[in-house]
Tab-separated table of C-alpha atoms and ligand atoms in Angstrom:
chain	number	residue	atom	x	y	z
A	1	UNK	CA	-14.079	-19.441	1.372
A	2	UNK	CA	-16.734	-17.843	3.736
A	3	UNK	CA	-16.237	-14.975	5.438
A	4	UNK	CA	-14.761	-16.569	8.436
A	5	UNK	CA	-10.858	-17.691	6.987
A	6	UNK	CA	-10.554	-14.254	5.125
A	7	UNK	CA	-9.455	-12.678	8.146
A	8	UNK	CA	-7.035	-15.562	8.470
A	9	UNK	CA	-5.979	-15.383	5.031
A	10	UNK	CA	-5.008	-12.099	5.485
A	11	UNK	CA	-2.820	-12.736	8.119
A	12	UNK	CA	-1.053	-15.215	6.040
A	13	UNK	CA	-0.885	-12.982	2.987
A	14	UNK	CA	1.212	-10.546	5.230
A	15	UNK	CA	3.837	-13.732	6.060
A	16	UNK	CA	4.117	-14.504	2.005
A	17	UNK	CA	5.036	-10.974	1.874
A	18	UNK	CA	7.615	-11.522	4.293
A	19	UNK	CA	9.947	-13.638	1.848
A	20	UNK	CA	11.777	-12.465	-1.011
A	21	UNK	CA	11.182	-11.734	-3.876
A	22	UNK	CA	9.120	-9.222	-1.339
A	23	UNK	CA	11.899	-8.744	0.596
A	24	UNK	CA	15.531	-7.105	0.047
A	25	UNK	CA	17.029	-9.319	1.958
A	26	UNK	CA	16.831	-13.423	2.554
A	27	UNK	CA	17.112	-14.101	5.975
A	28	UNK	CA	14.662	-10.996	7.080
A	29	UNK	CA	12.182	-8.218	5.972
A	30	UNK	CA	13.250	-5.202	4.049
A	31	UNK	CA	11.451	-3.596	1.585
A	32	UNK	CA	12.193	-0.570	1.090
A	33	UNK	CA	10.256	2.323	-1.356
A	34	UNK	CA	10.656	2.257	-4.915
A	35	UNK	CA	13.085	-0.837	-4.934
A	36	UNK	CA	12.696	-4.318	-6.754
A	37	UNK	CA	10.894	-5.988	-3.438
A	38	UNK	CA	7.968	-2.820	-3.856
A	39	UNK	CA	7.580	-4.003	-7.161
A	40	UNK	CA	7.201	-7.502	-6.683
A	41	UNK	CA	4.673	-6.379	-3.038
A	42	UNK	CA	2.684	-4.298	-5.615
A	43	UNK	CA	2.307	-6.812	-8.370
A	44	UNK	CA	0.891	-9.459	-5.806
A	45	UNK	CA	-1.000	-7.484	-4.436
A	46	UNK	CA	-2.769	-5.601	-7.518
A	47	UNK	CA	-3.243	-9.510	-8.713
A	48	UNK	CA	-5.030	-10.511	-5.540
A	49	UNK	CA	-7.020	-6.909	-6.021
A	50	UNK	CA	-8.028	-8.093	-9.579
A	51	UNK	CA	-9.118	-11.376	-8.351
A	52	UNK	CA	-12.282	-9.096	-6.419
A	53	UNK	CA	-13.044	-7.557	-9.170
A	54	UNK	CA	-11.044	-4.381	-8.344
A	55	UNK	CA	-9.976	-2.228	-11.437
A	56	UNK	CA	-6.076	-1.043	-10.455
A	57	UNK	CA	-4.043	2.438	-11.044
A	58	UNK	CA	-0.755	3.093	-10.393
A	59	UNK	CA	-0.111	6.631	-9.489
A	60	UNK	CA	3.239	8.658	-10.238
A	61	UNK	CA	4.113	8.205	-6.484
A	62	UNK	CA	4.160	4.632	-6.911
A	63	UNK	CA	0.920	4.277	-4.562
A	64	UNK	CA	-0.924	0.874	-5.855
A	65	UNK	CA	-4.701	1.764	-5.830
A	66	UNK	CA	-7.372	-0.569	-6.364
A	67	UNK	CA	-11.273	0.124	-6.741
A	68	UNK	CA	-14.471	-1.316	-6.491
A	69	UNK	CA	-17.472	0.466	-8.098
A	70	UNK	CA	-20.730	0.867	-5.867
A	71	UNK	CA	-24.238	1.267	-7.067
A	72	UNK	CA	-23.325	4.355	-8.923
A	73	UNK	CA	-20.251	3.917	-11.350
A	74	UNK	CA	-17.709	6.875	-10.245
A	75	UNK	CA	-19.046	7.925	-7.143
A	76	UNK	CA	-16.648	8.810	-4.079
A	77	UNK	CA	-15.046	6.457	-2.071
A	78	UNK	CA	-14.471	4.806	1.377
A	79	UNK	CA	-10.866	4.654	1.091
A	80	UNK	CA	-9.433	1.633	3.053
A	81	UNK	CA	-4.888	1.903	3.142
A	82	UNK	CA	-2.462	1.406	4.689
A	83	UNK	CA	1.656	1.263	3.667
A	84	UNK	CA	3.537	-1.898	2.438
A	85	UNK	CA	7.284	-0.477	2.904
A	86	UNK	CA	8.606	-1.622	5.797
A	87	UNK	CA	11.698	-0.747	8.256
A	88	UNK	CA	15.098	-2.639	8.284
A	89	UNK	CA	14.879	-6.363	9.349
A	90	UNK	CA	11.013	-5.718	10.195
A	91	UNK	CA	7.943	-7.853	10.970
A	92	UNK	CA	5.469	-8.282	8.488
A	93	UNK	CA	2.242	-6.974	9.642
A	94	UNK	CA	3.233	-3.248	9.787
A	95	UNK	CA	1.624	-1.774	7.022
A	96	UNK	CA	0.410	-4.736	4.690
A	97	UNK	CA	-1.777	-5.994	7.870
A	98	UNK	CA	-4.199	-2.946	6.921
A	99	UNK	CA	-4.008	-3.377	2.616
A	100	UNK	CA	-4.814	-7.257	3.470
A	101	UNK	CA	-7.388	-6.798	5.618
A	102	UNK	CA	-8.909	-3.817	3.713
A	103	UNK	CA	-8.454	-6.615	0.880
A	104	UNK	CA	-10.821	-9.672	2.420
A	105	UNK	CA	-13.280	-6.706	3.628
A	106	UNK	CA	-13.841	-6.044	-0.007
A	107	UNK	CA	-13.468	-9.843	-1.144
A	108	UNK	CA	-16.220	-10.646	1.470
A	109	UNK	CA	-18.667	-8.152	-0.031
A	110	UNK	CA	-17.979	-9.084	-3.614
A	111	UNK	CA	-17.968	-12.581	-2.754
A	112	UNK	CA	-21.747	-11.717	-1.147
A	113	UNK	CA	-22.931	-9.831	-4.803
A	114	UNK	CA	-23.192	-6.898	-2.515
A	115	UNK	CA	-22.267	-3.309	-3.721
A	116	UNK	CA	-22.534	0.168	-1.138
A	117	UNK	CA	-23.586	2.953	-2.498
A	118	UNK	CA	-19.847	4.333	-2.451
A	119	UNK	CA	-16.990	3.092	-4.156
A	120	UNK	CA	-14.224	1.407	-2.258
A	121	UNK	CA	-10.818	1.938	-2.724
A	122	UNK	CA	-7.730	0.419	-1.031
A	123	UNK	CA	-4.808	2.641	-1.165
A	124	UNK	CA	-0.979	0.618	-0.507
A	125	UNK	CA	1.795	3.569	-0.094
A	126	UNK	CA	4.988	2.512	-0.556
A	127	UNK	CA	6.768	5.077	1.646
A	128	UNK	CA	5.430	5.357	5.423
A	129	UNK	CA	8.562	4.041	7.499
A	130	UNK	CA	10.845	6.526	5.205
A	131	UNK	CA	14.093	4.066	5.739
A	132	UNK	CA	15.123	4.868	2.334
A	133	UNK	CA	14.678	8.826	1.995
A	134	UNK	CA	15.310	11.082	4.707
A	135	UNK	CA	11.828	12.239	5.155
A	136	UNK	CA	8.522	9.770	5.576
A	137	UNK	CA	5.191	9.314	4.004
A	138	UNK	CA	6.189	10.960	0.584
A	139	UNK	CA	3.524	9.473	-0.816
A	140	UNK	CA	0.541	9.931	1.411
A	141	UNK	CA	2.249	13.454	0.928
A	142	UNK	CA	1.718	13.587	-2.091
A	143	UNK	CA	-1.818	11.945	-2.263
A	144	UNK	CA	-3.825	14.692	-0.617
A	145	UNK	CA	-1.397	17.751	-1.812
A	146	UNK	CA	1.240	18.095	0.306
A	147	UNK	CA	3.412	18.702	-2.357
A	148	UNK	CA	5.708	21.556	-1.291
A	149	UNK	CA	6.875	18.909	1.525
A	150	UNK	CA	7.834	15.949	-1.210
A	151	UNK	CA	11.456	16.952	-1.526
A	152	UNK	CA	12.674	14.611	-5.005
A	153	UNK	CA	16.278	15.874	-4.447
A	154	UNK	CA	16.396	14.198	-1.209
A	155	UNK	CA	19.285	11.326	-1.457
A	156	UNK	CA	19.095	7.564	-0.549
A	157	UNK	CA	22.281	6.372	1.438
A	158	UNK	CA	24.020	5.195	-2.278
A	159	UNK	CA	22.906	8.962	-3.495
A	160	UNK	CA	20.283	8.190	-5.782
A	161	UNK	CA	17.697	11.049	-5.685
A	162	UNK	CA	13.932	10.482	-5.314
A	163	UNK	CA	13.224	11.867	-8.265
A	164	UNK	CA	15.301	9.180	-10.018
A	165	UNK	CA	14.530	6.420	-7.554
A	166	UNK	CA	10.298	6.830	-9.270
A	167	UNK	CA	11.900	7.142	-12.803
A	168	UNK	CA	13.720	3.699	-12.983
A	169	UNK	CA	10.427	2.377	-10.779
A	170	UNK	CA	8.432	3.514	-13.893
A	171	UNK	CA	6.743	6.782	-12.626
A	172	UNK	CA	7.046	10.228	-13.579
A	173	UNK	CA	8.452	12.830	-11.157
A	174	UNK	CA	7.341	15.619	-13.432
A	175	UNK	CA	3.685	14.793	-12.994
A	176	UNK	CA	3.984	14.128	-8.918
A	177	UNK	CA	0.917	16.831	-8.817
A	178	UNK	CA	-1.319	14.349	-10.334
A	179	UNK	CA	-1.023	12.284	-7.616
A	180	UNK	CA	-3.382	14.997	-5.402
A	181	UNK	CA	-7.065	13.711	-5.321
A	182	UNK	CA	-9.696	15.911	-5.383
A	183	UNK	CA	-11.039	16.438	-1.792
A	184	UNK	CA	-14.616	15.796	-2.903
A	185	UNK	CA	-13.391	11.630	-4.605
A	186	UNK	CA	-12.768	10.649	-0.905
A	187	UNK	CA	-15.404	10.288	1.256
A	188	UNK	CA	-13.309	8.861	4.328
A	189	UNK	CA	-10.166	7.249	5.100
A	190	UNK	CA	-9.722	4.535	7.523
A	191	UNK	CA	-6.447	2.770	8.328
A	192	UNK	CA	-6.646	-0.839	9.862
A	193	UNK	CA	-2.867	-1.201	11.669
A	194	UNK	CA	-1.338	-3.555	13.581
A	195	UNK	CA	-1.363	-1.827	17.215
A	196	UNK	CA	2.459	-2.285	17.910
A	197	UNK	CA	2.181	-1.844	21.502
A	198	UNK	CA	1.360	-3.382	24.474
A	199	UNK	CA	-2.376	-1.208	25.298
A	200	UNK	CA	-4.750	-3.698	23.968
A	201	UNK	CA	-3.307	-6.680	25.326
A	202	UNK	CA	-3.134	-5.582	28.621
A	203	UNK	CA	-7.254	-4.562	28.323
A	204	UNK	CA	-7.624	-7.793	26.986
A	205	UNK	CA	-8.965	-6.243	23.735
A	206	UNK	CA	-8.692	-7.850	20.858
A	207	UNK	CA	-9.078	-4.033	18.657
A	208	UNK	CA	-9.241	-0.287	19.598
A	209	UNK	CA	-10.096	2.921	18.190
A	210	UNK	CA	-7.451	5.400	17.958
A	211	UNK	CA	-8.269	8.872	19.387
A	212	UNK	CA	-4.940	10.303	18.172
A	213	UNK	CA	-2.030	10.141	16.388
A	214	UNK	CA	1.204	11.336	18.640
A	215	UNK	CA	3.326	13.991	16.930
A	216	UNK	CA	6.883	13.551	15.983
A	217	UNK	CA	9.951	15.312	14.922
A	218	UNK	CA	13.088	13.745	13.109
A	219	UNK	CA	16.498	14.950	13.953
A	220	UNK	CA	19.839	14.409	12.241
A	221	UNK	CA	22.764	15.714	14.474
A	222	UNK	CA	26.319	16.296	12.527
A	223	UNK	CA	29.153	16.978	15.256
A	224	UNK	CA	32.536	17.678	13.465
A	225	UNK	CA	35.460	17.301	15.955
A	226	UNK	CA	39.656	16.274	15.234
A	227	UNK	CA	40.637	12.874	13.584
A	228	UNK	CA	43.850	12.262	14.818
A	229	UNK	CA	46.000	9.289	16.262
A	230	UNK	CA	44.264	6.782	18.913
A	231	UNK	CA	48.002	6.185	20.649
A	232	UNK	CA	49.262	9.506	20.064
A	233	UNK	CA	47.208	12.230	21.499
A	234	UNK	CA	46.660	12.664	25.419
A	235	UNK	CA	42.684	12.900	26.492
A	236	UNK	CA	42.348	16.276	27.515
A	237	UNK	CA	44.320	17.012	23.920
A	238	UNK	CA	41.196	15.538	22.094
A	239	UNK	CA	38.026	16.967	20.027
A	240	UNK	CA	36.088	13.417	20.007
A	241	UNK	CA	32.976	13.907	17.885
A	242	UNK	CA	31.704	10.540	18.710
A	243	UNK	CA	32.273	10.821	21.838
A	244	UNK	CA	30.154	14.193	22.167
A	245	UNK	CA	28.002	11.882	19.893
A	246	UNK	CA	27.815	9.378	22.825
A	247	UNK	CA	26.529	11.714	25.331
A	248	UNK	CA	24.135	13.298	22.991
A	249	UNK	CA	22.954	9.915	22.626
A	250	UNK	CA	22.750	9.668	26.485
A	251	UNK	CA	21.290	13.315	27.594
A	252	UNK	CA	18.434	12.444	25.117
A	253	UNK	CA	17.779	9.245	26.452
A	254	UNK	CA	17.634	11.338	30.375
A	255	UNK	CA	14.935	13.970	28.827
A	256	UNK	CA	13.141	11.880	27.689
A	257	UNK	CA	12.498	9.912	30.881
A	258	UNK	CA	12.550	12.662	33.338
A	259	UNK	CA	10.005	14.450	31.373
A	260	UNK	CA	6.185	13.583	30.878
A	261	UNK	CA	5.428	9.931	30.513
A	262	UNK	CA	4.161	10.209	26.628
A	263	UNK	CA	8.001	12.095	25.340
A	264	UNK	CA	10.142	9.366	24.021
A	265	UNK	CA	13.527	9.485	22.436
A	266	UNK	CA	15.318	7.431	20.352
A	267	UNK	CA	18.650	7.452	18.487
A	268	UNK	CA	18.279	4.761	15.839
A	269	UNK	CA	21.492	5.571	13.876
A	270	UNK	CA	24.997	6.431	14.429
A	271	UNK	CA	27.968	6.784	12.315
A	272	UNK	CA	31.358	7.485	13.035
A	273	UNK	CA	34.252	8.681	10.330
A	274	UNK	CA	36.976	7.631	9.380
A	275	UNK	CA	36.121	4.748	10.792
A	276	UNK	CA	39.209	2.956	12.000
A	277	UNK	CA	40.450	1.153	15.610
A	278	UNK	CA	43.059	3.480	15.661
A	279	UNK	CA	41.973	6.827	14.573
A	280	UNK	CA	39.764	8.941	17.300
A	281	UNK	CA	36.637	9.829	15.140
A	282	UNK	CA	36.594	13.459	13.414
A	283	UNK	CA	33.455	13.370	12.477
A	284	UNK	CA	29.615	11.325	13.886
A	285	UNK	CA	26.088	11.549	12.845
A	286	UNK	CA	23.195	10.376	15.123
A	287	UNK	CA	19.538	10.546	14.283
A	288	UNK	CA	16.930	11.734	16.887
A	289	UNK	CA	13.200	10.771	17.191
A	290	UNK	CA	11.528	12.533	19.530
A	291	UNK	CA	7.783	11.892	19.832
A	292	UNK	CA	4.998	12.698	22.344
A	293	UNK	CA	0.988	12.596	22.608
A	294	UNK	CA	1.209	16.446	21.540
A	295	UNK	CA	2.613	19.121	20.329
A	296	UNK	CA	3.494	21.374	23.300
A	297	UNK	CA	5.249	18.218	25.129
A	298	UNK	CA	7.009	16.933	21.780
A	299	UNK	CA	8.137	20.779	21.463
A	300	UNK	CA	9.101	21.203	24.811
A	301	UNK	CA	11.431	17.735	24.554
A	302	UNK	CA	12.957	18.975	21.005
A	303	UNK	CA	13.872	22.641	22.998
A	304	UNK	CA	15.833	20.494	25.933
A	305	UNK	CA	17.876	18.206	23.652
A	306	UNK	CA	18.599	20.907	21.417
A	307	UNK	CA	19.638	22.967	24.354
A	308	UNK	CA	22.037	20.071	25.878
A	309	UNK	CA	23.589	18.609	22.486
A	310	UNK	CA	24.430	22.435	22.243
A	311	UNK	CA	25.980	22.344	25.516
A	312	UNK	CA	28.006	19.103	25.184
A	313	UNK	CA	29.366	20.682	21.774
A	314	UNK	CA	30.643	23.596	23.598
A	315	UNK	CA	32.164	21.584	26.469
A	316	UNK	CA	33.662	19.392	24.374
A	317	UNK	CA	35.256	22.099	21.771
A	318	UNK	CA	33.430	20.304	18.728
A	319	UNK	CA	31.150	21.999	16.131
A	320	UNK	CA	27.691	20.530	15.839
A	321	UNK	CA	25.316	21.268	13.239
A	322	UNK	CA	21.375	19.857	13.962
A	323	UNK	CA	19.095	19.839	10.889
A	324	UNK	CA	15.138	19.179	11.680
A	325	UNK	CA	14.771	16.666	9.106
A	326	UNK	CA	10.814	16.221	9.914
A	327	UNK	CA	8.158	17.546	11.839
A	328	UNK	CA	4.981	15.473	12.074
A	329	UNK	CA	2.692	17.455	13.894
A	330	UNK	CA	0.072	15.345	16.480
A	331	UNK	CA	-3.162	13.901	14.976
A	332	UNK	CA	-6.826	13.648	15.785
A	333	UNK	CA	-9.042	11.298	14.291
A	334	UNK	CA	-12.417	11.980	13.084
A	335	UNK	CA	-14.579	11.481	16.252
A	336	UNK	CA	-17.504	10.632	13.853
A	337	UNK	CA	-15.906	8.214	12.556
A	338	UNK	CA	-14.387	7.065	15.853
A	339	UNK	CA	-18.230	6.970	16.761
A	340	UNK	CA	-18.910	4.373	13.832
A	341	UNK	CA	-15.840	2.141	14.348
A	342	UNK	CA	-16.982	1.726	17.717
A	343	UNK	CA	-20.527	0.877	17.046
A	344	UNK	CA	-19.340	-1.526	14.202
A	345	UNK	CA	-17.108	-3.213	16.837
A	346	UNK	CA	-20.137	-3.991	19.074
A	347	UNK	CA	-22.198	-4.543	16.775
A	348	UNK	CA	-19.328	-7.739	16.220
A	349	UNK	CA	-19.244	-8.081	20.076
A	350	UNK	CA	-15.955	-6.124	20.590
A	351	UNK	CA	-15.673	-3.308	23.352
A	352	UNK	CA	-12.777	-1.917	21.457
A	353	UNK	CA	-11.487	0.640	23.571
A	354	UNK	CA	-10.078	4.117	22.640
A	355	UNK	CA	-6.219	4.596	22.806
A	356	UNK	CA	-3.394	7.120	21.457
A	357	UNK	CA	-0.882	5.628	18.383
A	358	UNK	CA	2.223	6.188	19.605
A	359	UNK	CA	3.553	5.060	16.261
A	360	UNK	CA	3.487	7.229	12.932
A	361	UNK	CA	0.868	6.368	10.005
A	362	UNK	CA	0.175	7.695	6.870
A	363	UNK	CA	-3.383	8.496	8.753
A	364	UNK	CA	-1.622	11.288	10.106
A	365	UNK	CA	-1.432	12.694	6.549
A	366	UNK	CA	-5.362	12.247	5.776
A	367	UNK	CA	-6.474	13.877	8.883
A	368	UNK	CA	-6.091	17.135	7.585
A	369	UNK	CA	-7.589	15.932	3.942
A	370	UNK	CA	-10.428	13.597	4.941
A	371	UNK	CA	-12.046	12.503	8.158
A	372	UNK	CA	-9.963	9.964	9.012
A	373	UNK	CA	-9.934	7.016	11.480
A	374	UNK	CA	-7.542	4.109	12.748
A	375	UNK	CA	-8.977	0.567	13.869
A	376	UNK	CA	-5.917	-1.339	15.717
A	377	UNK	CA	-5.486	-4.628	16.255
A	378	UNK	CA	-3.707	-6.231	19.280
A	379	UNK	CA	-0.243	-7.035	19.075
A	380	UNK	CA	1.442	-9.548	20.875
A	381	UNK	CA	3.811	-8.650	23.513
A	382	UNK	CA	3.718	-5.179	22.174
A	383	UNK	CA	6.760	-5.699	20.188
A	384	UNK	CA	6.833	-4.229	16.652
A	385	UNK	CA	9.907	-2.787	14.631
A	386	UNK	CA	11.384	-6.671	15.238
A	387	UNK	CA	10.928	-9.681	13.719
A	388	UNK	CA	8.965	-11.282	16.285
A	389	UNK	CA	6.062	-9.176	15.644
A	390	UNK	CA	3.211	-11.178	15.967
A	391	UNK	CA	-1.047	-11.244	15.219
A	392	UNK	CA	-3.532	-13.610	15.251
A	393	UNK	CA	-5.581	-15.391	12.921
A	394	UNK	CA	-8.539	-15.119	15.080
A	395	UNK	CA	-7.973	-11.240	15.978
A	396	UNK	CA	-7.813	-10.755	12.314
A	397	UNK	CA	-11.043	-12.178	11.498
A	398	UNK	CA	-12.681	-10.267	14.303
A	399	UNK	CA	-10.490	-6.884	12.568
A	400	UNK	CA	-11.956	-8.136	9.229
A	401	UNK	CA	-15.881	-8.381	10.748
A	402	UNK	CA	-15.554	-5.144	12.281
A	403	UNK	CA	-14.475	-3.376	9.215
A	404	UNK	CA	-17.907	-5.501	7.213
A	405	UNK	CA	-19.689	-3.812	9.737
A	406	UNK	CA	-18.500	-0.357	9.525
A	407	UNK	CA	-19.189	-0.106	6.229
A	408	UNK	CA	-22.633	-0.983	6.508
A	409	UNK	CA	-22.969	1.673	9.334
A	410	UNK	CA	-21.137	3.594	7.077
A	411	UNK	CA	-23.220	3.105	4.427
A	412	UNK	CA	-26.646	3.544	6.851
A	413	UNK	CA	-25.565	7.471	7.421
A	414	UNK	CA	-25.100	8.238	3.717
A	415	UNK	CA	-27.837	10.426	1.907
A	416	UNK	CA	-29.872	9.034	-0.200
B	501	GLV	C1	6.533	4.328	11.833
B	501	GLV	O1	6.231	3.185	12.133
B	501	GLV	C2	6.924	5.256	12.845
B	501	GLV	O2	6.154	5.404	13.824
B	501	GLV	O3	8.022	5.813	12.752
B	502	MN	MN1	6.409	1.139	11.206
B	503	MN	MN1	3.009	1.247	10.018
């Protein structure tokens, strides 16, 4: 296969992965970190890997890493990654559209007999979306030393702790420090993604370089209130915590829209206990995501929905307890970088324009570590987080020719 169809192939790759035994569930995509689906994901893909001539290491974070040697044996790298967990009932191009892609850019340049003067490495973490563990990106975490922040007593919903959730995957908690490369093996990172919104399209781009990452914080909201009897007790009598719940929900949705157009909010769970038609709840837990282009905006948003779930709580005579379960600062990208994404893209006859990632990537963890960049590429009707998420062939293979390129630009500003 020549260089044009890898693009495509990668594409399809990401469908295969869509199925089970990739996937948690039959009728849709879930595959979670550290669970039988990631193992099956990994396996694939470190055969596929092997089939480049890629040698393969696992680390203790359960991060699949696969590397091909360049002129000089154990040189750094030009790390190509991206994540192949994915959210509940997702599509299949978040995350595995970058390993795949990273994947055929390394097949086409084997396939040639060509070798940089770098290593490259692909890097697949198994833990960007976070849907199993409270907190995200444990792995990219723990890849360039954030290790204070990789909590292994953290709890999936059926109470199985990280730290045991790596054990029965085959890793060693103990030895999560290992997982921290050394600054100086990692030339550059660079994240191919799916663009899961609706910026490209509308340009009529086909790819664009991300300027940013925005920043995010992760709430989880407790309100404890009165069970008691759904026929029995008047209205006014009543300490409703899913009702408080409710308008939580609601005065976050209002902040967010009222305020600058980047904050968003979104509640994406809610739970109510007991549970029953007939009892008023006692106790409800929401989540809260509250994101914007930066910090001072995202900050700003957090203060007002803190300040109003506060007030609902009092006005409502229930308790409410609101744990910041994540703070993601905003992101840069390497504007070098940026700089050689963009001349690679024209060099392939792509304006690929500049635009903010609304979305959260493990990129976000390598900006600090390594200059870092994103290449996105358009996404149909800007829908993503839903089945119907949707790339083409064709936009692949021009993602795929942009990234041959960038490494040879890459490769042009390396000392001899
Ligand atoms: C991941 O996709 C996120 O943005 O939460
Ligand atoms: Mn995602
Ligand atoms: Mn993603």
């Amino acid at each position: 296969m020549g260089v044009i169809g890898l693009g495509a192939r990668a594409e399809a790759r990401c469908r295969e992965l869509s199925r089970p035994p990739y996937s948690e569930d039959p009728n849709a995509l879930t595959r979670t970190y550290l669970t039988p689906p990631h193992r099956a994901a990994m396996d694939r893909i470190a055969g596929w890997m092997r089939e480049t001539g890629m040698s393969i290491r696992e680390d203790e974070a359960a991060t699949l890493v696969g590397r091909l040697e360049g002129t000089k044996p154990g040189s750094p790298a030009l790390v190509f990654g991206s994540h192949i967990d994915s959210v509940r009932d997702a599509g299949c191009y978040d995350g595995p559209l970058g390993v795949m892609l990273a994947l055929a850019c390394v097949e086409a340049i084997a396939a040639a007999g060509r070798r940089p003067p770098f290593a490259i490495e692909i890097v697949a973490f198994g833990d960007e979306e976070g849907s199993r563990f409270q907190t995200s990106m444990n792995a990219s975490r723990a890849f360039v030393g954030r290790l204070a922040e990789v909590k292994l007593d953290v709890r999936d919903r059926d109470g199985t702790t990280l730290a045991d959730a790596l054990t029965a995957f085959g890793r060693d908690p103990t030895r999560i420090a290992s997982v921290t490369r050394e600054r100086s093996s990692v030339l550059a990172f660079v994240e191919p993604h799916i663009e899961q919104g609706p910026v490209l399209e509308t340009a009529g781009a086909a790819l664009g370089v991300v300027t940013s990452i925005a920043g995010q914080w992760r709430l989880k909201v407790r309100f404890a209130g009165r069970a008691g009897h759904a026929g029995t007790t008047p209205m006014h009598l009543r300490a409703d915590a899913l009702a408080a719940a409710a308008e939580a929900v609601l005065a976050a949705e209002r902040i967010a829209t009222e305020g600058p157009a980047d904050l968003v909010a979104t509640v994406g769970q809610v739970a109510a206990k007991p549970g029953a038609p007939n009892v008023i709840p006692g106790h409800a837990e929401i989540t809260i995501d509250v994101r914007a282009g930066t910090d001072p905006v995202r900050d700003e948003g957090l203060r007002q929905i803190e300040a109003a779930i506060a007030e609902i709580a009092m006005q409502r005579g229930v308790k409410v307890e609101v744990e910041r379960v994540q703070n993601l600062p905003a992101a840069r990208m390497d504007a070098r970088l940026q700089g050689l994404l963009k001349r690679a893209a024209e060099k392939f006859g792509h304006a690929a324009p500049e635009l903010v990632s609304g979305a959260g990537h493990d990129a976000m963890m390598l900006a600090d570590f390594a200059p870092t960049a994103m290449l996105f590429i358009r996404c149909a009707g800007g829908i993503s987080h839903n089945p119907a998420e949707s790339v083409t062939p064709e936009d692949c293979e021009a993602a795929l020719g942009v990234l041959l390129a960038f490494v040879d630009v890459f490769a042009a500003e390396q000392p001899e």
